[in-house]
């Protein structure tokens, strides 16, 4: 019994520093994990989840680094040497990771300025789609055809970004042409009824229907409606078809492009 | 009509015909909308209890917003510092719930008002989309028509000027609907108080139910966020 006890004491005396470092590491990692959980819970109450997630991840990894350094100090590793090596490595990495750091800074700006959020309908450089993920380095967009596109944050920051989801409503414009011989007032009434009957066309702001142009082939009637932003595609797809059908059912001619050609001199047509 | 649906049973709610049958160890739910010629069927396991309960008019044609903008049929003018209590009726739909113990799912929404429209409350950059409805004046809860819920509204003018009220913005999350089990049609909300604070802003408070014996509906999942404040701020006009 005494032999075992003596062996244990000797073992602890020999490896005391390493045992203490291991305990510090385990306790530190556990504590960091709980701090991360608690912080996320608190932050998520007052800010978007993706932003809270990024902040808590940053805090978690910083705490981990501190814990590792403390554990290394306890185990007797010379931190001075590490610090010197770390600063040299930092300079080299700084040059090597310049694009990454630029993206990181752009990412922080995008997140803090709330330029984009997951779920937003946006257009970046002419590509329209839904924002799937906003991270510190890139933004993932799902195009309307379902394809995923990843943009580095610096590209997003330097591009023209249209965010349709910023407004709860969106305006859709249609141009409906009718032939000159048709009754424009009748066409107006038909279009008005179709627009007002559509449940997803907002009652307020009210729809606008007016003659916008006397074109070369027909009278252009402009239809402007406001719809809930998330419903724009559905309304756009549905409403023009309903208008076309109602106008055709009423017997109103929708003109095709026509050109009247006048000849300076009469043309003689000979029958062979 | 409202409450538990017995098996077997044949019901008529508005333009909808509902039949529930027990067949070979399961239940069948069949609903036909005679006005639109639509049909919906469900097969339900034993142990499911069906209930017909009133529902906020925000699920037809689809769920877009939890806000309901009630435009008053007659505008109300309130003197400075005064308050007025009016009885209103607002449109509601009917939902069919499938219960098993405390757990439930909404399996069908019967739209009683098919002329649904939406409006923008506020500006295009800071406003919100709301389901549009017209709130009509009524005398008492017993005079409320089928398809409507009784809503007592107290308007308090906290300003030193005359206020003119034309609309009330309701949030379906703190708003609650109450019904009487087995009643033909008894649907009411809580008492609603609207405090007019400035020329452009008012606060809507959701208070106690009109009838403490009436049963509250179980809110759908989409309307159960944490209710930190039991109020709606109307910051862009009333």
XYZ file of C-alpha atoms in Angstrom:
510
model
C 0.000 0.000 0.000
C 2.769 2.373 1.030
C 4.680 1.480 -2.116
C 1.728 2.388 -4.327
C 1.171 5.636 -2.419
C 4.873 6.510 -2.697
C 4.789 5.762 -6.426
C 1.737 7.974 -6.858
C 3.358 10.817 -4.897
C 6.478 10.488 -7.010
C 4.385 10.452 -10.181
C 2.552 13.619 -9.144
C 5.807 15.321 -8.123
C 7.403 14.455 -11.470
C 4.465 15.419 -13.668
C 2.898 18.065 -11.409
C 3.222 20.851 -13.958
C 1.700 18.784 -16.761
C -1.185 17.625 -14.589
C -1.889 21.226 -13.544
C -1.676 22.364 -17.176
C -4.100 19.617 -18.250
C -6.549 20.571 -15.488
C -6.254 24.253 -16.469
C -6.826 23.318 -20.127
C -9.917 21.193 -19.389
C -11.382 23.801 -17.044
C -10.566 26.626 -19.452
C -12.105 24.893 -22.487
C -15.235 23.991 -20.481
C -15.550 27.545 -19.192
C -15.044 28.969 -22.708
C -17.743 26.620 -24.030
C -20.252 27.794 -21.424
C -19.307 31.464 -21.948
C -19.961 30.952 -25.685
C -23.392 29.397 -25.018
C -24.392 32.059 -22.501
C -23.129 34.940 -24.626
C -24.970 33.671 -27.698
C -28.196 33.406 -25.727
C -27.845 36.968 -24.468
C -26.763 38.479 -27.795
C -29.406 36.633 -29.837
C -32.098 38.493 -27.920
C -31.019 41.840 -29.268
C -29.321 41.148 -32.617
C -29.617 38.867 -35.673
C -28.560 35.251 -35.017
C -25.820 35.188 -37.641
C -24.196 38.288 -36.106
C -24.465 36.875 -32.564
C -22.935 33.644 -33.855
C -19.951 35.443 -35.389
C -19.276 37.475 -32.223
C -19.548 34.475 -29.880
C -17.318 32.407 -32.161
C -14.699 35.174 -32.048
C -14.905 35.406 -28.235
C -14.720 31.596 -27.956
C -11.566 31.287 -30.047
C -9.915 34.215 -28.219
C -10.660 32.540 -24.864
C -9.308 29.243 -26.210
C -6.083 30.955 -27.230
C -5.734 32.510 -23.770
C -6.397 29.140 -22.097
C -3.809 27.414 -24.296
C -1.219 30.099 -23.471
C -1.951 29.798 -19.731
C -1.700 25.995 -19.905
C 1.564 26.282 -21.851
C 2.919 28.677 -19.197
C 1.976 26.293 -16.361
C 3.595 23.320 -18.124
C 6.837 25.297 -18.373
C 6.958 26.048 -22.085
C 8.973 29.206 -22.680
C 6.365 31.718 -23.910
C 9.042 34.315 -24.678
C 10.356 32.145 -27.500
C 6.807 31.612 -28.731
C 6.163 35.348 -28.658
C 9.254 36.099 -30.762
C 8.444 33.298 -33.205
C 4.829 34.409 -33.245
C 5.642 38.009 -34.149
C 7.905 36.937 -37.035
C 5.256 34.498 -38.209
C 2.665 37.274 -37.806
C 4.522 39.586 -40.203
C 4.875 36.815 -42.798
C 1.286 35.727 -42.393
C 0.151 39.362 -42.555
C 1.558 39.682 -46.072
C 0.394 36.236 -47.139
C -3.118 36.637 -45.799
C -3.720 40.168 -47.042
C -6.702 39.184 -49.254
C -8.193 37.182 -46.392
C -7.812 40.088 -43.976
C -9.313 42.500 -46.518
C -12.301 40.169 -46.852
C -12.536 39.915 -43.085
C -12.653 43.695 -42.717
C -15.226 43.940 -45.533
C -17.262 41.198 -43.850
C -17.299 43.057 -40.545
C -18.438 46.202 -42.334
C -21.205 44.341 -44.189
C -22.432 42.760 -40.965
C -22.275 45.867 -38.781
C -23.761 48.118 -41.475
C -26.480 45.478 -42.081
C -26.071 45.771 -45.844
C -27.336 42.206 -46.290
C -28.943 39.598 -44.059
C -29.791 35.934 -44.649
C -33.163 35.651 -46.372
C -32.882 38.988 -48.212
C -33.703 39.168 -51.906
C -30.779 41.026 -53.467
C -29.079 41.788 -56.742
C -25.282 41.858 -56.780
C -23.646 42.854 -60.058
C -26.812 42.025 -61.969
C -27.279 38.610 -60.328
C -30.536 38.358 -58.433
C -31.059 35.834 -55.648
C -31.699 35.091 -51.984
C -28.941 35.575 -49.408
C -28.291 32.190 -47.848
C -25.313 32.962 -45.626
C -23.349 36.012 -44.516
C -19.996 35.064 -43.032
C -16.853 37.020 -42.205
C -15.226 36.110 -45.514
C -17.973 35.633 -48.069
C -21.633 35.863 -48.929
C -23.552 32.959 -50.386
C -26.408 33.747 -52.699
C -28.943 31.333 -54.115
C -29.855 32.544 -57.583
C -33.514 32.400 -58.577
C -32.726 29.322 -60.695
C -31.461 27.548 -57.553
C -27.710 27.798 -58.243
C -25.531 28.876 -55.309
C -23.071 31.704 -55.898
C -20.358 32.715 -53.429
C -19.069 36.276 -53.433
C -15.964 37.356 -51.493
C -17.009 40.160 -49.157
C -14.641 42.661 -50.773
C -16.395 42.089 -54.115
C -19.793 42.742 -52.496
C -18.521 45.909 -50.883
C -17.206 47.280 -54.156
C -20.262 46.275 -56.234
C -23.663 47.811 -56.713
C -26.002 45.942 -54.361
C -29.770 46.188 -54.671
C -31.585 44.911 -51.586
C -35.260 44.346 -52.372
C -36.081 43.026 -48.907
C -35.270 46.310 -47.198
C -38.714 47.513 -48.104
C -41.742 45.447 -47.089
C -43.330 46.194 -50.460
C -42.177 46.292 -54.041
C -43.605 47.933 -57.152
C -44.176 45.946 -60.331
C -44.789 47.682 -63.659
C -46.473 46.197 -66.725
C -47.119 47.757 -70.099
C -50.274 46.578 -71.850
C -50.735 47.683 -75.460
C -54.097 47.895 -77.185
C -54.847 48.663 -80.815
C -55.755 52.265 -81.725
C -59.217 51.235 -82.892
C -60.069 49.817 -79.426
C -61.870 51.627 -76.619
C -59.095 52.606 -74.173
C -61.580 53.341 -71.410
C -63.052 49.861 -71.651
C -59.565 48.355 -71.523
C -58.775 50.518 -68.491
C -61.869 49.245 -66.660
C -61.022 45.616 -67.436
C -57.450 46.019 -66.209
C -58.619 47.844 -63.074
C -61.031 45.043 -62.183
C -58.356 42.358 -62.657
C -55.842 44.288 -60.567
C -58.304 45.005 -57.762
C -59.477 41.398 -57.638
C -55.963 40.072 -57.158
C -55.522 39.360 -53.419
C -51.781 39.999 -53.398
C -51.954 43.412 -55.053
C -51.949 45.942 -52.229
C -55.013 48.084 -51.729
C -52.788 50.819 -50.391
C -50.555 52.188 -51.988
C -53.243 52.049 -54.672
C -52.550 50.610 -58.121
C -51.934 53.125 -60.913
C -53.264 52.525 -64.416
C -52.775 55.160 -67.105
C -51.942 55.677 -70.767
C -48.199 56.121 -70.767
C -47.410 56.271 -74.465
C -49.040 56.554 -77.863
C -46.825 54.005 -79.558
C -46.221 53.277 -83.216
C -48.402 50.180 -83.129
C -50.834 50.815 -80.299
C -51.783 52.656 -77.141
C -49.537 51.700 -74.206
C -51.298 51.419 -70.842
C -48.939 51.366 -67.875
C -50.025 49.285 -64.878
C -48.195 49.919 -61.604
C -48.979 47.780 -58.583
C -47.420 47.352 -55.153
C -47.059 43.866 -53.722
C -45.513 42.322 -50.582
C -41.818 41.919 -51.447
C -41.779 38.163 -50.847
C -44.680 37.774 -53.306
C -43.294 39.804 -56.229
C -42.451 36.814 -58.429
C -45.798 35.143 -57.907
C -47.731 38.319 -58.718
C -45.537 39.146 -61.704
C -46.065 35.653 -63.106
C -49.802 35.644 -62.453
C -51.069 39.169 -63.017
C -49.922 39.799 -66.588
C -51.502 36.514 -67.647
C -54.800 37.448 -65.944
C -54.778 40.870 -67.653
C -54.011 39.354 -71.049
C -56.778 36.782 -70.640
C -59.344 39.376 -69.512
C -58.491 41.686 -72.415
C -58.620 38.890 -74.965
C -61.919 37.617 -73.499
C -63.369 41.112 -73.940
C -62.388 41.020 -77.609
C -59.852 43.826 -77.346
C -57.043 43.523 -79.840
C -53.486 43.468 -78.535
C -51.450 44.839 -81.450
C -48.288 43.439 -82.880
C -45.629 45.696 -84.381
C -46.915 47.212 -87.625
C -45.269 49.493 -90.176
C -47.261 51.357 -92.800
C -45.139 51.795 -95.943
C -46.116 54.622 -98.321
C -44.711 54.685 -101.829
C -43.974 58.023 -103.416
C -45.192 56.771 -106.813
C -48.030 54.322 -107.365
C -46.854 50.778 -107.896
C -48.128 48.845 -110.853
C -48.827 45.238 -110.120
C -48.947 43.079 -113.204
C -50.569 39.742 -113.284
C -48.471 37.236 -115.190
C -70.621 24.448 -34.757
C -67.533 25.674 -32.872
C -65.532 23.247 -30.778
C -65.184 19.483 -30.955
C -66.209 17.733 -34.171
C -67.893 14.429 -33.401
C -67.268 11.254 -35.386
C -69.181 10.669 -37.609
C -70.492 14.112 -38.465
C -71.556 16.341 -41.324
C -71.093 20.067 -40.854
C -71.679 23.133 -42.892
C -69.537 26.185 -42.161
C -70.181 29.003 -44.611
C -69.720 27.601 -48.092
C -67.811 24.577 -46.761
C -69.236 21.114 -46.249
C -67.272 18.943 -43.866
C -67.713 15.260 -43.272
C -65.757 13.183 -40.785
C -66.066 9.393 -40.852
C -64.505 6.446 -39.061
C -63.283 3.819 -41.493
C -61.256 0.623 -41.070
C -59.270 1.811 -38.082
C -58.738 5.421 -39.136
C -60.659 8.661 -39.590
C -61.304 10.481 -42.832
C -61.776 14.238 -43.053
C -63.315 15.580 -46.234
C -64.006 19.226 -46.933
C -65.707 20.589 -50.022
C -65.888 24.288 -50.830
C -69.064 24.622 -52.849
C -68.240 28.194 -53.912
C -64.886 27.284 -55.465
C -65.391 23.585 -56.195
C -62.302 22.727 -54.141
C -61.920 19.560 -52.152
C -59.488 18.566 -49.430
C -59.128 15.181 -47.797
C -57.134 13.924 -44.837
C -56.658 10.506 -43.357
C -56.207 10.694 -39.595
C -55.151 8.054 -37.141
C -57.313 7.064 -34.186
C -56.737 9.235 -31.149
C -56.918 12.467 -33.160
C -59.639 14.842 -32.067
C -60.842 17.462 -34.535
C -61.947 20.892 -33.417
C -63.359 23.817 -35.397
C -62.194 27.099 -33.876
C -62.133 30.729 -35.005
C -58.917 31.899 -36.619
C -57.283 35.269 -37.347
C -57.925 36.242 -40.974
C -54.238 36.054 -41.904
C -53.900 32.573 -43.364
C -55.935 33.101 -46.555
C -54.818 33.189 -49.348
C -51.549 32.591 -47.484
C -49.651 33.690 -44.413
C -47.758 36.876 -45.291
C -48.114 38.987 -42.182
C -49.367 38.753 -38.623
C -50.702 42.313 -38.663
C -54.340 43.200 -39.313
C -55.227 46.769 -40.230
C -58.827 47.413 -39.247
C -60.183 50.438 -41.056
C -63.151 51.758 -39.095
C -66.394 51.886 -41.019
C -67.084 55.239 -39.393
C -64.242 57.467 -38.240
C -64.226 58.288 -34.526
C -63.489 61.747 -33.190
C -62.329 61.955 -29.565
C -62.188 65.124 -27.449
C -58.919 66.061 -25.655
C -58.397 63.916 -22.543
C -61.614 61.975 -23.197
C -62.206 58.320 -23.932
C -64.824 56.470 -25.923
C -65.782 52.803 -25.944
C -67.204 51.256 -29.104
C -68.184 47.709 -30.002
C -66.736 46.529 -33.284
C -66.849 43.357 -35.299
C -63.823 42.225 -37.271
C -63.722 39.416 -39.836
C -62.336 36.031 -38.795
C -61.954 32.636 -40.461
C -62.339 29.118 -39.088
C -59.488 26.661 -38.599
C -59.724 22.911 -38.189
C -57.308 21.696 -35.518
C -56.188 18.104 -35.113
C -55.446 17.494 -31.417
C -53.804 14.648 -29.602
C -53.551 15.568 -25.935
C -51.914 18.994 -25.779
C -50.232 18.681 -29.137
C -52.001 19.998 -32.226
C -51.681 20.882 -35.899
C -53.904 23.080 -38.037
C -55.000 20.898 -40.928
C -57.360 23.262 -42.707
C -58.332 26.925 -42.788
C -61.829 27.764 -43.972
C -61.768 31.282 -45.383
C -65.064 32.978 -44.646
C -64.046 36.207 -46.410
C -62.546 35.476 -49.796
C -62.120 39.087 -50.824
C -58.867 39.250 -48.837
C -56.623 42.230 -49.540
C -53.413 43.536 -48.060
C -52.291 47.084 -47.364
C -49.116 48.843 -46.410
C -49.283 50.458 -42.984
C -46.786 53.318 -42.964
C -44.196 54.244 -45.541
C -42.524 52.074 -48.176
C -39.238 52.130 -46.239
C -40.406 51.763 -42.653
C -43.922 50.392 -42.857
C -45.359 46.932 -42.569
C -47.696 44.866 -44.706
C -51.009 44.147 -42.990
C -54.159 42.222 -43.831
C -56.841 44.772 -44.646
C -60.268 44.574 -43.058
C -63.183 46.845 -42.336
C -64.261 46.989 -38.684
C -67.994 47.547 -38.435
C -69.912 48.915 -35.490
C -72.098 46.443 -33.617
C -74.272 46.580 -30.507
C -73.201 43.613 -28.413
C -71.478 40.245 -28.637
C -74.850 38.600 -29.343
C -75.397 40.778 -32.413
C -72.172 39.738 -34.092
C -72.715 38.121 -37.471
C -71.358 34.755 -38.556
C -67.747 35.155 -39.708
C -67.011 38.096 -37.408
C -65.522 38.491 -33.939
C -66.714 40.921 -31.318
C -64.053 43.443 -30.338
C -64.693 46.118 -27.702
C -62.387 49.047 -28.382
C -61.683 51.863 -25.949
C -59.974 54.889 -27.435
C -58.292 57.248 -24.992
C -57.119 60.592 -26.267
C -54.087 61.475 -24.144
C -53.394 64.647 -26.129
C -54.577 68.169 -25.563
C -56.100 68.279 -29.059
C -59.045 66.616 -30.773
C -58.067 63.285 -32.350
C -59.614 61.612 -35.383
C -59.246 57.816 -35.563
C -59.797 55.911 -38.781
C -57.843 52.682 -38.275
C -56.475 50.279 -35.680
C -53.456 48.075 -36.241
C -53.732 44.703 -34.509
C -50.980 42.141 -34.067
C -52.282 38.558 -34.244
C -49.579 37.450 -31.822
C -50.838 39.209 -28.664
C -54.408 39.303 -29.999
C -56.457 36.364 -28.767
C -59.700 34.906 -30.039
C -62.201 33.341 -27.625
C -65.125 31.083 -28.457
C -67.823 29.161 -26.647
C -67.652 25.399 -26.967
C -70.613 24.039 -28.912
C -71.977 27.500 -29.694
C -73.354 28.227 -33.131
C -71.240 31.343 -33.376
C -69.768 33.149 -30.380
C -66.386 34.682 -31.074
C -64.765 37.604 -29.258
C -61.325 39.107 -28.745
C -59.908 40.676 -25.607
C -60.851 44.204 -24.699
C -58.626 46.464 -26.748
C -57.474 49.869 -25.568
C -55.935 52.387 -27.900
C -54.075 55.271 -26.297
C -53.559 58.190 -28.634
C -50.222 59.671 -27.725
C -49.358 62.159 -30.472
C -50.797 63.370 -33.778
C -49.276 60.373 -35.556
C -48.795 57.689 -32.916
C -50.943 55.496 -30.713
C -50.421 52.400 -28.579
C -52.773 49.447 -28.742
C -53.038 47.343 -25.560
C -54.535 43.859 -25.405
C -56.397 43.432 -22.140
C -58.736 40.915 -20.488
C -61.166 38.668 -22.395
C -64.727 39.884 -22.754
C -66.176 36.643 -21.411
C -63.991 34.795 -18.869
C -65.923 31.553 -19.502
C -65.088 31.523 -23.220
C -62.208 29.331 -24.385
C -59.096 30.902 -25.922
C -57.828 29.368 -29.158
C -54.407 27.751 -29.205
C -52.230 30.037 -31.287
C -50.585 28.594 -34.395
C -46.826 28.127 -34.183
C -46.087 31.116 -36.419
C -47.784 33.422 -33.900
C -45.990 32.212 -30.790
C -42.830 34.305 -30.524
C -41.912 35.505 -27.019
C -44.473 38.138 -26.107
C -42.267 40.674 -24.450
C -44.716 43.545 -24.784
C -48.445 42.958 -24.914
C -48.981 45.951 -27.135
C -48.704 47.269 -30.677
C -47.173 50.638 -31.413
C -48.908 52.499 -34.209
C -46.172 54.967 -35.097
C -47.337 55.931 -38.557
C -50.806 57.268 -38.124
C -54.210 56.148 -36.926
